Amino acid sequence: MSATQSAVLFGRERHRSRQFIGFAAAMFVLTAVFLGGMMTGTLPFIWPLVYLPVLIGVVAALVNAYLNSGLVVSTLNTVVIAGAMVLTHGIRAVLSPSWPVTGWSWYLWVATALLGVGIGAFILGAGMRRLVGHFG
């Protein structure tokens, strides 16, 4: 069995895995637009709203792990948020040279933290599925 056919990495059902990968792609675009709008001032900057994409990504990772497994697919739902941050900050730095550029180590830290959150969500979701299957 190849790595792309592994149920632990990519899920048991290909169709459901594609759905959650598509959701991760949509989250990437929507997060980039959302953060870009807050950076440019077209959307009001409300600090707690910055965590909204993370919350949605964690819920998607939990649901994917519960329904389909797939460690890579679950973590992708959280890590794309860091990618959207890098994209929006990079575009903003190019368009506005006076914009303060954060060092790459900060983005690496955020990506690593979101990877850990995605792995944790996978463990919780897959564990919950096993508990429900065992007791249900």
Tab-separated table of N, CA, C and O in Angstrom:
chain	number	residue	atom	x	y	z
A	1	MET	N	0.842	-1.178	0.000
A	1	MET	CA	0.000	0.000	0.000
A	1	MET	C	0.887	1.239	0.000
A	1	MET	O	1.828	1.347	0.763
A	2	SER	N	0.557	2.184	-0.849
A	2	SER	CA	1.344	3.413	-0.910
A	2	SER	C	0.873	4.393	0.160
A	2	SER	O	-0.172	4.215	0.780
A	3	ALA	N	1.675	5.427	0.347
A	3	ALA	CA	1.347	6.415	1.384
A	3	ALA	C	0.068	7.172	1.059
A	3	ALA	O	-0.659	7.587	1.956
A	4	THR	N	-0.239	7.371	-0.229
A	4	THR	CA	-1.451	8.110	-0.586
A	4	THR	C	-2.708	7.286	-0.367
A	4	THR	O	-3.795	7.833	-0.355
A	5	GLN	N	-2.565	5.976	-0.192
A	5	GLN	CA	-3.722	5.124	0.065
A	5	GLN	C	-3.894	4.825	1.551
A	5	GLN	O	-4.793	4.093	1.929
A	6	SER	N	-3.047	5.389	2.384
A	6	SER	CA	-3.111	5.134	3.812
A	6	SER	C	-4.316	5.844	4.422
A	6	SER	O	-4.490	7.050	4.279
A	7	ALA	N	-5.149	5.075	5.119
A	7	ALA	CA	-6.344	5.648	5.747
A	7	ALA	C	-5.976	6.569	6.900
A	7	ALA	O	-6.676	7.544	7.171
A	8	VAL	N	-4.869	6.295	7.574
A	8	VAL	CA	-4.468	7.135	8.696
A	8	VAL	C	-4.019	8.504	8.205
A	8	VAL	O	-4.309	9.529	8.819
A	9	LEU	N	-3.330	8.550	7.076
A	9	LEU	CA	-2.825	9.828	6.583
A	9	LEU	C	-3.880	10.631	5.827
A	9	LEU	O	-4.026	11.831	6.045
A	10	PHE	N	-4.598	9.981	4.918
A	10	PHE	CA	-5.492	10.727	4.033
A	10	PHE	C	-6.965	10.402	4.201
A	10	PHE	O	-7.792	10.946	3.499
A	11	GLY	N	-7.312	9.523	5.092
A	11	GLY	CA	-8.711	9.231	5.340
A	11	GLY	C	-9.165	7.931	4.695
A	11	GLY	O	-8.521	7.396	3.807
A	12	ARG	N	-10.294	7.456	5.161
A	12	ARG	CA	-10.834	6.189	4.676
A	12	ARG	C	-11.598	6.346	3.380
A	12	ARG	O	-11.645	5.433	2.572
A	13	GLU	N	-12.228	7.477	3.186
A	13	GLU	CA	-13.043	7.708	1.984
A	13	GLU	C	-12.432	8.839	1.167
A	13	GLU	O	-12.279	9.958	1.659
A	14	ARG	N	-12.100	8.561	-0.076
A	14	ARG	CA	-11.478	9.580	-0.936
A	14	ARG	C	-12.399	10.773	-1.168
A	14	ARG	O	-11.948	11.914	-1.183
A	15	HIS	N	-13.671	10.500	-1.349
A	15	HIS	CA	-14.614	11.587	-1.617
A	15	HIS	C	-14.670	12.572	-0.441
A	15	HIS	O	-14.607	13.782	-0.627
A	16	ARG	N	-14.764	12.046	0.751
A	16	ARG	CA	-14.819	12.918	1.929
A	16	ARG	C	-13.496	13.660	2.114
A	16	ARG	O	-13.476	14.817	2.505
A	17	SER	N	-12.382	12.998	1.813
A	17	SER	CA	-11.075	13.663	1.898
A	17	SER	C	-11.007	14.829	0.920
A	17	SER	O	-10.505	15.900	1.261
A	18	ARG	N	-11.509	14.625	-0.285
A	18	ARG	CA	-11.533	15.719	-1.276
A	18	ARG	C	-12.395	16.869	-0.776
A	18	ARG	O	-12.079	18.041	-1.004
A	19	GLN	N	-13.508	16.554	-0.129
A	19	GLN	CA	-14.376	17.607	0.399
A	19	GLN	C	-13.637	18.454	1.434
A	19	GLN	O	-13.709	19.688	1.403
A	20	PHE	N	-12.922	17.809	2.343
A	20	PHE	CA	-12.224	18.558	3.383
A	20	PHE	C	-10.987	19.277	2.839
A	20	PHE	O	-10.620	20.330	3.345
A	21	ILE	N	-10.354	18.738	1.807
A	21	ILE	CA	-9.248	19.462	1.157
A	21	ILE	C	-9.798	20.687	0.442
A	21	ILE	O	-9.202	21.762	0.479
A	22	GLY	N	-10.956	20.535	-0.193
A	22	GLY	CA	-11.616	21.689	-0.817
A	22	GLY	C	-12.006	22.732	0.212
A	22	GLY	O	-11.884	23.941	-0.026
A	23	PHE	N	-12.469	22.274	1.373
A	23	PHE	CA	-12.805	23.206	2.441
A	23	PHE	C	-11.559	23.943	2.917
A	23	PHE	O	-11.603	25.146	3.192
A	24	ALA	N	-10.429	23.228	3.013
A	24	ALA	CA	-9.177	23.868	3.422
A	24	ALA	C	-8.758	24.920	2.400
A	24	ALA	O	-8.285	26.000	2.773
A	25	ALA	N	-8.935	24.632	1.114
A	25	ALA	CA	-8.601	25.614	0.083
A	25	ALA	C	-9.501	26.845	0.189
A	25	ALA	O	-9.036	27.988	0.071
A	26	ALA	N	-10.779	26.614	0.438
A	26	ALA	CA	-11.700	27.741	0.616
A	26	ALA	C	-11.340	28.544	1.862
A	26	ALA	O	-11.397	29.779	1.848
A	27	MET	N	-10.937	27.859	2.925
A	27	MET	CA	-10.512	28.555	4.145
A	27	MET	C	-9.271	29.409	3.891
A	27	MET	O	-9.132	30.496	4.448
A	28	PHE	N	-8.352	28.906	3.072
A	28	PHE	CA	-7.158	29.671	2.729
A	28	PHE	C	-7.556	30.987	2.055
A	28	PHE	O	-7.102	32.061	2.461
A	29	VAL	N	-8.417	30.896	1.056
A	29	VAL	CA	-8.836	32.102	0.319
A	29	VAL	C	-9.623	33.045	1.220
A	29	VAL	O	-9.355	34.253	1.258
A	30	LEU	N	-10.585	32.517	1.963
A	30	LEU	CA	-11.412	33.371	2.814
A	30	LEU	C	-10.605	34.011	3.942
A	30	LEU	O	-10.827	35.175	4.287
A	31	THR	N	-9.650	33.266	4.504
A	31	THR	CA	-8.802	33.835	5.553
A	31	THR	C	-7.919	34.927	4.993
A	31	THR	O	-7.725	35.969	5.629
A	32	ALA	N	-7.377	34.711	3.790
A	32	ALA	CA	-6.537	35.733	3.162
A	32	ALA	C	-7.352	37.006	2.890
A	32	ALA	O	-6.882	38.120	3.155
A	33	VAL	N	-8.564	36.850	2.407
A	33	VAL	CA	-9.424	38.015	2.148
A	33	VAL	C	-9.800	38.695	3.465
A	33	VAL	O	-9.764	39.931	3.579
A	34	PHE	N	-10.130	37.901	4.461
A	34	PHE	CA	-10.524	38.419	5.769
A	34	PHE	C	-9.375	39.196	6.420
A	34	PHE	O	-9.548	40.340	6.843
A	35	LEU	N	-8.193	38.593	6.477
A	35	LEU	CA	-7.051	39.280	7.085
A	35	LEU	C	-6.598	40.472	6.241
A	35	LEU	O	-6.209	41.505	6.787
A	36	GLY	N	-6.649	40.321	4.933
A	36	GLY	CA	-6.294	41.439	4.060
A	36	GLY	C	-7.239	42.615	4.233
A	36	GLY	O	-6.818	43.770	4.238
A	37	GLY	N	-8.525	42.313	4.402
A	37	GLY	CA	-9.495	43.374	4.633
A	37	GLY	C	-9.258	44.089	5.950
A	37	GLY	O	-9.404	45.308	6.053
A	38	MET	N	-8.857	43.337	6.964
A	38	MET	CA	-8.579	43.972	8.260
A	38	MET	C	-7.284	44.782	8.190
A	38	MET	O	-7.172	45.812	8.845
A	39	MET	N	-6.304	44.326	7.409
A	39	MET	CA	-5.043	45.071	7.298
A	39	MET	C	-5.205	46.372	6.533
A	39	MET	O	-4.553	47.360	6.842
A	40	THR	N	-6.053	46.361	5.522
A	40	THR	CA	-6.231	47.561	4.709
A	40	THR	C	-7.255	48.522	5.288
A	40	THR	O	-7.378	49.644	4.816
A	41	GLY	N	-8.007	48.077	6.281
A	41	GLY	CA	-8.986	48.956	6.907
A	41	GLY	C	-10.365	48.853	6.294
A	41	GLY	O	-11.276	49.570	6.719
A	42	THR	N	-10.575	48.000	5.299
A	42	THR	CA	-11.913	47.850	4.732
A	42	THR	C	-12.834	47.074	5.671
A	42	THR	O	-14.045	47.219	5.602
A	43	LEU	N	-12.250	46.252	6.523
A	43	LEU	CA	-12.992	45.595	7.593
A	43	LEU	C	-12.473	46.130	8.918
A	43	LEU	O	-11.283	46.387	9.052
A	44	PRO	N	-13.330	46.306	9.899
A	44	PRO	CA	-12.838	46.793	11.189
A	44	PRO	C	-11.944	45.747	11.851
A	44	PRO	O	-12.229	44.553	11.799
A	45	PHE	N	-10.855	46.207	12.444
A	45	PHE	CA	-9.947	45.295	13.127
A	45	PHE	C	-10.446	45.085	14.549
A	45	PHE	O	-10.390	45.968	15.382
A	46	ILE	N	-10.975	43.915	14.799
A	46	ILE	CA	-11.426	43.524	16.126
A	46	ILE	C	-10.591	42.310	16.507
A	46	ILE	O	-10.668	41.269	15.859
A	47	TRP	N	-9.741	42.468	17.512
A	47	TRP	CA	-8.752	41.459	17.836
A	47	TRP	C	-9.313	40.044	18.004
A	47	TRP	O	-8.753	39.089	17.466
A	48	PRO	N	-10.419	39.826	18.725
A	48	PRO	CA	-10.919	38.455	18.867
A	48	PRO	C	-11.332	37.809	17.542
A	48	PRO	O	-11.313	36.594	17.419
A	49	LEU	N	-11.690	38.610	16.543
A	49	LEU	CA	-12.081	38.043	15.252
A	49	LEU	C	-10.911	37.403	14.506
A	49	LEU	O	-11.122	36.624	13.591
A	50	VAL	N	-9.681	37.725	14.896
A	50	VAL	CA	-8.518	37.118	14.264
A	50	VAL	C	-8.508	35.613	14.532
A	50	VAL	O	-8.038	34.823	13.716
A	51	TYR	N	-9.067	35.202	15.648
A	51	TYR	CA	-9.096	33.787	16.004
A	51	TYR	C	-10.235	33.024	15.348
A	51	TYR	O	-10.293	31.800	15.448
A	52	LEU	N	-11.145	33.699	14.688
A	52	LEU	CA	-12.283	33.036	14.053
A	52	LEU	C	-11.849	32.010	13.003
A	52	LEU	O	-12.358	30.878	13.023
A	53	PRO	N	-10.929	32.322	12.082
A	53	PRO	CA	-10.493	31.282	11.134
A	53	PRO	C	-9.849	30.080	11.825
A	53	PRO	O	-10.019	28.942	11.374
A	54	VAL	N	-9.129	30.319	12.912
A	54	VAL	CA	-8.510	29.209	13.643
A	54	VAL	C	-9.596	28.315	14.228
A	54	VAL	O	-9.523	27.082	14.142
A	55	LEU	N	-10.623	28.909	14.812
A	55	LEU	CA	-11.728	28.139	15.378
A	55	LEU	C	-12.424	27.316	14.301
A	55	LEU	O	-12.705	26.126	14.505
A	56	ILE	N	-12.675	27.913	13.154
A	56	ILE	CA	-13.327	27.186	12.061
A	56	ILE	C	-12.430	26.053	11.563
A	56	ILE	O	-12.899	24.945	11.294
A	57	GLY	N	-11.126	26.302	11.457
A	57	GLY	CA	-10.191	25.259	11.031
A	57	GLY	C	-10.113	24.106	12.010
A	57	GLY	O	-10.042	22.938	11.613
A	58	VAL	N	-10.148	24.408	13.306
A	58	VAL	CA	-10.110	23.353	14.324
A	58	VAL	C	-11.382	22.512	14.271
A	58	VAL	O	-11.328	21.279	14.354
A	59	VAL	N	-12.517	23.154	14.121
A	59	VAL	CA	-13.781	22.412	14.020
A	59	VAL	C	-13.764	21.520	12.781
A	59	VAL	O	-14.174	20.349	12.834
A	60	ALA	N	-13.263	22.034	11.655
A	60	ALA	CA	-13.173	21.219	10.437
A	60	ALA	C	-12.229	20.033	10.640
A	60	ALA	O	-12.511	18.925	10.177
A	61	ALA	N	-11.121	20.257	11.328
A	61	ALA	CA	-10.180	19.163	11.600
A	61	ALA	C	-10.810	18.103	12.497
A	61	ALA	O	-10.634	16.900	12.276
A	62	LEU	N	-11.545	18.536	13.513
A	62	LEU	CA	-12.238	17.591	14.395
A	62	LEU	C	-13.279	16.768	13.641
A	62	LEU	O	-13.349	15.544	13.792
A	63	VAL	N	-14.072	17.439	12.831
A	63	VAL	CA	-15.121	16.749	12.087
A	63	VAL	C	-14.506	15.773	11.090
A	63	VAL	O	-14.973	14.635	10.938
A	64	ASN	N	-13.425	16.190	10.398
A	64	ASN	CA	-12.766	15.287	9.462
A	64	ASN	C	-12.218	14.058	10.176
A	64	ASN	O	-12.374	12.940	9.704
A	65	ALA	N	-11.573	14.263	11.310
A	65	ALA	CA	-11.006	13.128	12.038
A	65	ALA	C	-12.103	12.193	12.538
A	65	ALA	O	-11.926	10.978	12.531
A	66	TYR	N	-13.224	12.738	12.938
A	66	TYR	CA	-14.320	11.910	13.418
A	66	TYR	C	-14.961	11.117	12.278
A	66	TYR	O	-15.222	9.920	12.409
A	67	LEU	N	-15.211	11.785	11.169
A	67	LEU	CA	-15.913	11.136	10.069
A	67	LEU	C	-15.021	10.279	9.185
A	67	LEU	O	-15.472	9.275	8.636
A	68	ASN	N	-13.754	10.680	9.022
A	68	ASN	CA	-12.961	10.090	7.949
A	68	ASN	C	-11.540	9.730	8.344
A	68	ASN	O	-10.842	9.113	7.558
A	69	SER	N	-11.079	10.113	9.485
A	69	SER	CA	-9.655	10.022	9.857
A	69	SER	C	-8.864	10.948	8.951
A	69	SER	O	-9.379	11.942	8.509
A	70	GLY	N	-7.637	10.652	8.673
A	70	GLY	CA	-6.838	11.472	7.777
A	70	GLY	C	-6.073	12.547	8.507
A	70	GLY	O	-6.532	13.686	8.624
A	71	LEU	N	-4.894	12.198	9.000
A	71	LEU	CA	-4.060	13.147	9.736
A	71	LEU	C	-3.634	14.322	8.864
A	71	LEU	O	-3.710	15.476	9.287
A	72	VAL	N	-3.222	14.052	7.644
A	72	VAL	CA	-2.765	15.123	6.751
A	72	VAL	C	-3.916	16.063	6.426
A	72	VAL	O	-3.757	17.290	6.441
A	73	VAL	N	-5.075	15.510	6.151
A	73	VAL	CA	-6.235	16.340	5.800
A	73	VAL	C	-6.673	17.172	7.003
A	73	VAL	O	-7.003	18.355	6.861
A	74	SER	N	-6.643	16.597	8.193
A	74	SER	CA	-7.036	17.340	9.391
A	74	SER	C	-6.075	18.486	9.673
A	74	SER	O	-6.501	19.607	9.960
A	75	THR	N	-4.783	18.212	9.607
A	75	THR	CA	-3.813	19.278	9.892
A	75	THR	C	-3.805	20.335	8.795
A	75	THR	O	-3.535	21.503	9.069
A	76	LEU	N	-4.139	19.938	7.574
A	76	LEU	CA	-4.201	20.914	6.486
A	76	LEU	C	-5.259	21.976	6.771
A	76	LEU	O	-5.067	23.146	6.427
A	77	ASN	N	-6.345	21.583	7.431
A	77	ASN	CA	-7.415	22.536	7.734
A	77	ASN	C	-6.983	23.614	8.712
A	77	ASN	O	-7.604	24.672	8.778
A	78	THR	N	-5.938	23.376	9.486
A	78	THR	CA	-5.460	24.415	10.395
A	78	THR	C	-4.229	25.132	9.844
A	78	THR	O	-4.078	26.332	10.038
A	79	VAL	N	-3.358	24.430	9.146
A	79	VAL	CA	-2.101	25.023	8.680
A	79	VAL	C	-2.326	26.033	7.550
A	79	VAL	O	-1.543	26.969	7.394
A	80	VAL	N	-3.400	25.879	6.778
A	80	VAL	CA	-3.650	26.829	5.688
A	80	VAL	C	-3.851	28.243	6.211
A	80	VAL	O	-3.632	29.211	5.488
A	81	ILE	N	-4.236	28.365	7.462
A	81	ILE	CA	-4.423	29.694	8.048
A	81	ILE	C	-3.086	30.427	8.138
A	81	ILE	O	-2.997	31.617	7.855
A	82	ALA	N	-2.033	29.702	8.506
A	82	ALA	CA	-0.695	30.301	8.544
A	82	ALA	C	-0.252	30.691	7.137
A	82	ALA	O	0.358	31.741	6.937
A	83	GLY	N	-0.562	29.858	6.160
A	83	GLY	CA	-0.232	30.194	4.774
A	83	GLY	C	-0.946	31.448	4.305
A	83	GLY	O	-0.370	32.290	3.601
A	84	ALA	N	-2.196	31.606	4.704
A	84	ALA	CA	-2.946	32.807	4.342
A	84	ALA	C	-2.352	34.039	5.017
A	84	ALA	O	-2.300	35.127	4.420
A	85	MET	N	-1.873	33.877	6.247
A	85	MET	CA	-1.226	34.993	6.944
A	85	MET	C	0.049	35.422	6.213
A	85	MET	O	0.292	36.616	6.021
A	86	VAL	N	0.851	34.456	5.812
A	86	VAL	CA	2.083	34.764	5.090
A	86	VAL	C	1.758	35.477	3.784
A	86	VAL	O	2.401	36.471	3.429
A	87	LEU	N	0.754	34.989	3.068
A	87	LEU	CA	0.368	35.602	1.802
A	87	LEU	C	-0.091	37.046	1.993
A	87	LEU	O	0.386	37.951	1.299
A	88	THR	N	-1.001	37.278	2.934
A	88	THR	CA	-1.524	38.632	3.109
A	88	THR	C	-0.454	39.594	3.631
A	88	THR	O	-0.380	40.733	3.179
A	89	HIS	N	0.379	39.132	4.543
A	89	HIS	CA	1.440	40.015	5.044
A	89	HIS	C	2.482	40.285	3.973
A	89	HIS	O	3.013	41.397	3.891
A	90	GLY	N	2.766	39.283	3.142
A	90	GLY	CA	3.713	39.482	2.049
A	90	GLY	C	3.188	40.468	1.011
A	90	GLY	O	3.928	41.353	0.555
A	91	ILE	N	1.928	40.322	0.649
A	91	ILE	CA	1.329	41.261	-0.308
A	91	ILE	C	1.300	42.666	0.270
A	91	ILE	O	1.623	43.645	-0.413
A	92	ARG	N	0.946	42.770	1.527
A	92	ARG	CA	0.905	44.088	2.175
A	92	ARG	C	2.298	44.721	2.228
A	92	ARG	O	2.448	45.924	2.013
A	93	ALA	N	3.328	43.912	2.487
A	93	ALA	CA	4.698	44.439	2.543
A	93	ALA	C	5.160	44.896	1.172
A	93	ALA	O	5.901	45.883	1.060
A	94	VAL	N	4.730	44.216	0.128
A	94	VAL	CA	5.114	44.617	-1.235
A	94	VAL	C	4.384	45.888	-1.638
A	94	VAL	O	4.972	46.794	-2.224
A	95	LEU	N	3.106	45.979	-1.328
A	95	LEU	CA	2.309	47.136	-1.730
A	95	LEU	C	2.601	48.376	-0.895
A	95	LEU	O	2.444	49.498	-1.370
A	96	SER	N	2.993	48.182	0.339
A	96	SER	CA	3.269	49.307	1.225
A	96	SER	C	4.633	49.098	1.881
A	96	SER	O	4.730	48.409	2.893
A	97	PRO	N	5.677	49.681	1.316
A	97	PRO	CA	7.022	49.464	1.864
A	97	PRO	C	7.179	49.920	3.320
A	97	PRO	O	8.067	49.451	4.017
A	98	SER	N	6.323	50.800	3.788
A	98	SER	CA	6.423	51.257	5.173
A	98	SER	C	5.803	50.256	6.154
A	98	SER	O	5.930	50.419	7.361
A	99	TRP	N	5.105	49.244	5.626
A	99	TRP	CA	4.483	48.232	6.474
A	99	TRP	C	5.576	47.443	7.193
A	99	TRP	O	6.499	46.949	6.565
A	100	PRO	N	5.475	47.298	8.513
A	100	PRO	CA	6.522	46.553	9.232
A	100	PRO	C	6.483	45.061	8.885
A	100	PRO	O	5.441	44.428	8.969
A	101	VAL	N	7.604	44.545	8.464
A	101	VAL	CA	7.685	43.138	8.076
A	101	VAL	C	8.120	42.323	9.290
A	101	VAL	O	9.133	42.608	9.912
A	102	THR	N	7.320	41.353	9.615
A	102	THR	CA	7.647	40.463	10.719
A	102	THR	C	8.645	39.432	10.218
A	102	THR	O	8.577	38.994	9.082
A	103	GLY	N	9.556	39.034	11.073
A	103	GLY	CA	10.547	38.043	10.676
A	103	GLY	C	9.917	36.696	10.363
A	103	GLY	O	8.834	36.371	10.846
A	104	TRP	N	10.596	35.911	9.552
A	104	TRP	CA	10.081	34.611	9.154
A	104	TRP	C	9.935	33.658	10.330
A	104	TRP	O	9.137	32.733	10.281
A	105	SER	N	10.707	33.873	11.376
A	105	SER	CA	10.615	32.975	12.532
A	105	SER	C	9.226	33.062	13.179
A	105	SER	O	8.718	32.063	13.689
A	106	TRP	N	8.598	34.222	13.113
A	106	TRP	CA	7.261	34.363	13.671
A	106	TRP	C	6.263	33.530	12.876
A	106	TRP	O	5.420	32.841	13.457
A	107	TYR	N	6.342	33.569	11.558
A	107	TYR	CA	5.446	32.774	10.717
A	107	TYR	C	5.684	31.282	10.925
A	107	TYR	O	4.749	30.490	10.924
A	108	LEU	N	6.943	30.906	11.096
A	108	LEU	CA	7.273	29.508	11.357
A	108	LEU	C	6.694	29.065	12.702
A	108	LEU	O	6.165	27.957	12.822
A	109	TRP	N	6.753	29.942	13.690
A	109	TRP	CA	6.179	29.630	14.989
A	109	TRP	C	4.666	29.449	14.878
A	109	TRP	O	4.099	28.505	15.451
A	110	VAL	N	3.986	30.341	14.169
A	110	VAL	CA	2.531	30.252	14.001
A	110	VAL	C	2.165	28.973	13.253
A	110	VAL	O	1.228	28.259	13.639
A	111	ALA	N	2.908	28.659	12.193
A	111	ALA	CA	2.630	27.444	11.427
A	111	ALA	C	2.835	26.195	12.281
A	111	ALA	O	2.038	25.248	12.224
A	112	THR	N	3.876	26.191	13.090
A	112	THR	CA	4.135	25.050	13.968
A	112	THR	C	3.043	24.914	15.023
A	112	THR	O	2.589	23.799	15.324
A	113	ALA	N	2.617	26.027	15.583
A	113	ALA	CA	1.536	25.989	16.572
A	113	ALA	C	0.247	25.484	15.945
A	113	ALA	O	-0.459	24.643	16.536
A	114	LEU	N	-0.071	25.936	14.734
A	114	LEU	CA	-1.288	25.478	14.072
A	114	LEU	C	-1.178	24.014	13.648
A	114	LEU	O	-2.183	23.297	13.638
A	115	LEU	N	0.021	23.562	13.319
A	115	LEU	CA	0.229	22.146	13.033
A	115	LEU	C	-0.051	21.317	14.283
A	115	LEU	O	-0.737	20.285	14.224
A	116	GLY	N	0.443	21.765	15.418
A	116	GLY	CA	0.167	21.072	16.678
A	116	GLY	C	-1.308	21.069	17.026
A	116	GLY	O	-1.842	20.063	17.505
A	117	VAL	N	-1.969	22.170	16.780
A	117	VAL	CA	-3.416	22.252	17.035
A	117	VAL	C	-4.157	21.282	16.120
A	117	VAL	O	-5.094	20.600	16.550
A	118	GLY	N	-3.743	21.205	14.863
A	118	GLY	CA	-4.371	20.266	13.929
A	118	GLY	C	-4.161	18.818	14.331
A	118	GLY	O	-5.078	17.994	14.237
A	119	ILE	N	-2.953	18.490	14.790
A	119	ILE	CA	-2.686	17.130	15.254
A	119	ILE	C	-3.519	16.821	16.495
A	119	ILE	O	-4.087	15.735	16.627
A	120	GLY	N	-3.615	17.780	17.401
A	120	GLY	CA	-4.455	17.598	18.584
A	120	GLY	C	-5.916	17.398	18.221
A	120	GLY	O	-6.599	16.545	18.806
A	121	ALA	N	-6.413	18.175	17.251
A	121	ALA	CA	-7.799	18.017	16.812
A	121	ALA	C	-8.009	16.643	16.185
A	121	ALA	O	-9.051	16.009	16.384
A	122	PHE	N	-7.011	16.175	15.427
A	122	PHE	CA	-7.106	14.833	14.844
A	122	PHE	C	-7.191	13.767	15.941
A	122	PHE	O	-8.011	12.860	15.872
A	123	ILE	N	-6.338	13.882	16.940
A	123	ILE	CA	-6.339	12.897	18.034
A	123	ILE	C	-7.679	12.910	18.763
A	123	ILE	O	-8.250	11.861	19.058
A	124	LEU	N	-8.211	14.101	19.030
A	124	LEU	CA	-9.511	14.195	19.707
A	124	LEU	C	-10.643	13.627	18.854
A	124	LEU	O	-11.496	12.883	19.353
A	125	GLY	N	-10.666	13.982	17.579
A	125	GLY	CA	-11.741	13.513	16.699
A	125	GLY	C	-11.701	12.018	16.470
A	125	GLY	O	-12.729	11.330	16.553
A	126	ALA	N	-10.506	11.485	16.179
A	126	ALA	CA	-10.388	10.042	15.961
A	126	ALA	C	-10.648	9.277	17.258
A	126	ALA	O	-11.274	8.207	17.249
A	127	GLY	N	-10.186	9.814	18.386
A	127	GLY	CA	-10.454	9.172	19.674
A	127	GLY	C	-11.927	9.160	20.010
A	127	GLY	O	-12.449	8.168	20.528
A	128	MET	N	-12.607	10.257	19.701
A	128	MET	CA	-14.048	10.325	19.953
A	128	MET	C	-14.799	9.311	19.089
A	128	MET	O	-15.729	8.650	19.563
A	129	ARG	N	-14.378	9.144	17.831
A	129	ARG	CA	-15.013	8.153	16.966
A	129	ARG	C	-14.832	6.747	17.539
A	129	ARG	O	-15.745	5.941	17.549
A	130	ARG	N	-13.643	6.455	18.035
A	130	ARG	CA	-13.382	5.136	18.621
A	130	ARG	C	-14.213	4.931	19.897
A	130	ARG	O	-14.731	3.835	20.123
A	131	LEU	N	-14.329	5.962	20.722
A	131	LEU	CA	-15.139	5.851	21.935
A	131	LEU	C	-16.607	5.640	21.616
A	131	LEU	O	-17.276	4.797	22.229
A	132	VAL	N	-17.115	6.386	20.655
A	132	VAL	CA	-18.515	6.235	20.272
A	132	VAL	C	-18.740	4.848	19.674
A	132	VAL	O	-19.753	4.193	19.955
A	133	GLY	N	-17.792	4.369	18.871
A	133	GLY	CA	-17.907	3.029	18.292
A	133	GLY	C	-17.827	1.938	19.341
A	133	GLY	O	-18.491	0.899	19.240
A	134	HIS	N	-17.035	2.170	20.351
A	134	HIS	CA	-16.864	1.164	21.392
A	134	HIS	C	-18.068	1.094	22.329
A	134	HIS	O	-18.531	0.005	22.693
A	135	PHE	N	-18.564	2.254	22.732
A	135	PHE	CA	-19.677	2.292	23.671
A	135	PHE	C	-21.036	2.369	23.004
A	135	PHE	O	-22.055	2.174	23.654
A	136	GLY	N	-21.054	2.743	21.733
A	136	GLY	CA	-22.333	2.952	21.042
A	136	GLY	C	-22.802	1.802	20.334
A	136	GLY	O	-23.314	0.848	20.323
